[in-house]
Amino acid sequence: MYDLVSDKEYNKLIKRLEFFDTARNNLLTFSFTAVLAILGVSLTVDMNSISAWLCLIPFCLIIPFAARIAYYRLASAHIGSFLMKFAEEDMQFEAGTRVVTEDGCKLYPQIAWLINHEMVLLSVATSCIFYLRYATSIENWTYLNFIGLVVPVLLSTFVYLISHSTNSYKKLMVGFEEKWDSYSENE
């Protein structure tokens, strides 16, 4: 069984965690800036029912960035759980957060949900702008127009599923810790 993590490995993993946090924040900042700029332009340009589909272009950013952000949460939990198992003496803050939790605020569950679903909010905003531009540009509705209304719902649902898959950091940590326990028992 491994009891110690070398300083070299510990520092490498901490740097990865720092990178994941920085990259996640940079992706969010860029996403909000780019998507809101595109949506702002979409509101000022005259559109017809065909050009209104351009309002969905932000999903080309939202979906891969949501996946990347979810991956960084998953990878952070993976590394954090490893360090909790094999470098616990250097993870006192992380160990202490199980007792001293951040949920002292009445709205903590809502805040936590919002923080973990920012890309969902961008997808909802994108869908709303699409609906506004698309629905107001159609004079004679056909069944194809109604089918077109489903596309943003499907895209937003996909973004929600990606974001929600890593929503509970605690569950991710517990799941990985169980696997690290199993790993250490077999070594």
Coordinates of C-alpha atoms in Angstrom, one line a residue:
M1 CA 0.0 0.0 0.0
Y2 CA 1.2 3.5 -0.8
D3 CA 1.3 5.8 2.1
L4 CA 3.2 8.7 0.7
V5 CA 3.2 10.8 -2.4
S6 CA 6.6 12.2 -3.4
D7 CA 7.0 16.0 -3.2
K8 CA 7.5 15.9 -7.0
E9 CA 4.2 14.1 -7.6
Y10 CA 2.3 16.2 -5.1
N11 CA 3.5 19.4 -6.6
K12 CA 2.7 18.2 -10.1
L13 CA -0.9 17.3 -9.1
I14 CA -1.4 20.6 -7.3
K15 CA -0.2 22.4 -10.4
R16 CA -2.8 20.5 -12.4
L17 CA -5.5 21.4 -10.0
E18 CA -4.5 25.1 -10.3
F19 CA -4.5 24.8 -14.1
F20 CA -8.0 23.2 -14.1
D21 CA -9.3 26.1 -11.9
T22 CA -7.7 28.8 -14.1
A23 CA -8.7 27.1 -17.4
R24 CA -12.3 26.7 -16.1
N25 CA -12.5 30.3 -15.1
N26 CA -11.0 31.5 -18.4
L27 CA -13.4 29.3 -20.4
L28 CA -16.4 30.7 -18.5
T29 CA -15.2 34.3 -19.0
F30 CA -14.6 33.8 -22.7
S31 CA -17.9 31.9 -23.1
F32 CA -20.0 34.6 -21.5
T33 CA -18.2 37.4 -23.4
A34 CA -18.4 35.7 -26.8
V35 CA -21.9 34.3 -26.5
L36 CA -23.4 37.6 -25.1
A37 CA -21.6 39.5 -27.9
I38 CA -23.1 37.2 -30.6
L39 CA -26.5 37.4 -29.0
G40 CA -26.3 41.2 -28.8
V41 CA -25.5 41.4 -32.5
S42 CA -28.4 39.0 -33.2
L43 CA -30.8 41.3 -31.5
T44 CA -29.7 44.3 -33.6
V45 CA -29.7 42.7 -37.1
D46 CA -32.8 42.1 -39.2
M47 CA -33.4 38.4 -39.6
N48 CA -35.8 36.1 -41.4
S49 CA -36.7 32.6 -40.5
I50 CA -33.6 31.2 -42.2
S51 CA -31.0 33.7 -40.8
A52 CA -32.5 33.3 -37.4
W53 CA -30.8 29.9 -37.2
L54 CA -27.5 31.9 -36.9
C55 CA -28.6 32.7 -33.4
L56 CA -27.8 29.1 -32.5
I57 CA -24.1 29.5 -33.4
P58 CA -23.2 30.1 -29.7
F59 CA -24.0 26.4 -29.2
C60 CA -20.8 25.7 -31.1
L61 CA -19.0 27.2 -28.2
I62 CA -21.3 26.3 -25.4
I63 CA -21.4 22.5 -25.9
P64 CA -17.6 21.9 -26.2
F65 CA -16.8 24.4 -23.4
A66 CA -19.5 22.8 -21.1
A67 CA -17.9 19.5 -21.8
R68 CA -14.4 20.9 -21.0
I69 CA -15.6 22.5 -17.8
A70 CA -17.3 19.3 -16.7
Y71 CA -14.1 17.4 -17.5
Y72 CA -12.0 19.8 -15.4
R73 CA -14.4 19.3 -12.4
L74 CA -14.2 15.5 -12.9
A75 CA -10.4 15.6 -13.2
S76 CA -10.1 17.9 -10.1
A77 CA -12.2 15.4 -8.1
H78 CA -10.1 12.6 -9.4
I79 CA -6.8 14.2 -8.3
G80 CA -8.3 15.6 -5.1
S81 CA -9.6 12.2 -4.0
F82 CA -6.1 10.7 -4.8
L83 CA -4.4 13.3 -2.7
M84 CA -7.0 12.7 0.1
K85 CA -6.1 9.0 0.1
F86 CA -2.4 9.1 -0.4
A87 CA -1.3 12.5 0.9
E88 CA -3.9 13.2 3.6
E89 CA -1.4 14.9 5.8
D90 CA -1.0 17.6 3.1
M91 CA -4.8 17.9 2.5
Q92 CA -6.0 19.2 5.9
F93 CA -8.2 21.9 4.4
E94 CA -9.8 19.4 2.0
A95 CA -10.3 16.9 4.8
G96 CA -11.8 19.6 7.1
T97 CA -14.3 20.7 4.5
R98 CA -16.3 17.5 5.2
V99 CA -17.0 18.9 8.7
V100 CA -16.7 22.6 8.0
T101 CA -18.9 22.9 5.0
E102 CA -19.7 25.9 2.8
D103 CA -23.5 25.5 3.1
G104 CA -24.0 28.0 5.9
C105 CA -26.0 30.3 3.6
K106 CA -29.7 29.8 3.2
L107 CA -29.4 30.0 -0.6
Y108 CA -26.4 27.8 -0.9
P109 CA -28.1 25.0 -2.9
Q110 CA -29.3 27.6 -5.4
I111 CA -25.9 29.3 -5.6
A112 CA -24.1 25.9 -6.0
W113 CA -26.5 25.0 -8.8
L114 CA -26.0 28.3 -10.6
I115 CA -22.2 28.0 -10.3
N116 CA -22.2 24.5 -11.8
H117 CA -24.7 25.3 -14.5
E118 CA -23.5 28.6 -16.0
M119 CA -23.3 27.1 -19.5
V120 CA -26.9 26.0 -19.1
L121 CA -27.9 29.6 -18.5
L122 CA -26.0 30.6 -21.6
S123 CA -27.8 28.0 -23.6
V124 CA -31.2 29.2 -22.3
A125 CA -30.3 32.8 -23.2
T126 CA -29.2 31.6 -26.7
S127 CA -32.5 29.6 -27.1
C128 CA -34.6 32.6 -26.0
I129 CA -32.9 34.9 -28.6
F130 CA -33.4 32.2 -31.2
Y131 CA -37.1 31.9 -30.3
L132 CA -37.5 35.7 -30.4
R133 CA -35.9 36.1 -33.7
Y134 CA -37.3 32.9 -35.3
A135 CA -40.9 33.1 -34.1
T136 CA -41.3 36.8 -35.0
S137 CA -40.0 36.2 -38.5
I138 CA -42.4 33.6 -39.6
E139 CA -45.6 34.7 -41.3
N140 CA -47.1 31.3 -42.2
W141 CA -46.3 28.5 -39.8
T142 CA -45.8 25.0 -41.1
Y143 CA -45.1 21.8 -39.3
L144 CA -41.4 22.2 -40.1
N145 CA -41.4 25.6 -38.3
F146 CA -42.8 23.8 -35.2
I147 CA -40.1 21.1 -35.5
G148 CA -37.5 23.8 -35.7
L149 CA -38.6 25.0 -32.2
V150 CA -37.4 21.7 -30.8
V151 CA -33.8 22.1 -31.8
P152 CA -32.8 24.6 -29.1
V153 CA -34.5 22.5 -26.5
L154 CA -32.5 19.5 -27.6
L155 CA -29.2 21.5 -27.6
S156 CA -30.0 23.0 -24.2
T157 CA -30.9 19.6 -22.8
F158 CA -27.6 18.2 -24.0
V159 CA -25.7 21.1 -22.3
Y160 CA -27.7 20.5 -19.1
L161 CA -26.8 16.8 -19.1
I162 CA -23.1 17.6 -19.6
S163 CA -23.2 20.2 -16.8
H164 CA -25.3 18.1 -14.4
S165 CA -23.1 15.1 -14.8
T166 CA -20.4 16.7 -12.6
N167 CA -22.8 18.8 -10.5
S168 CA -22.1 17.1 -7.2
Y169 CA -18.4 17.4 -6.4
K170 CA -19.0 15.5 -3.2
K171 CA -20.4 12.5 -5.1
L172 CA -17.5 12.6 -7.5
M173 CA -15.0 12.7 -4.6
V174 CA -16.8 9.8 -2.7
G175 CA -16.9 7.7 -5.9
F176 CA -13.3 8.2 -6.6
E177 CA -12.2 7.7 -3.0
E178 CA -14.0 4.3 -3.0
K179 CA -12.0 3.3 -6.1
W180 CA -8.7 4.6 -4.6
D181 CA -9.5 2.5 -1.5
S182 CA -10.0 -0.6 -3.7
Y183 CA -6.8 0.2 -5.6
S184 CA -4.8 0.6 -2.4
E185 CA -6.2 -2.7 -1.0
N186 CA -5.1 -4.6 -4.1
E187 CA -1.5 -3.2 -4.1

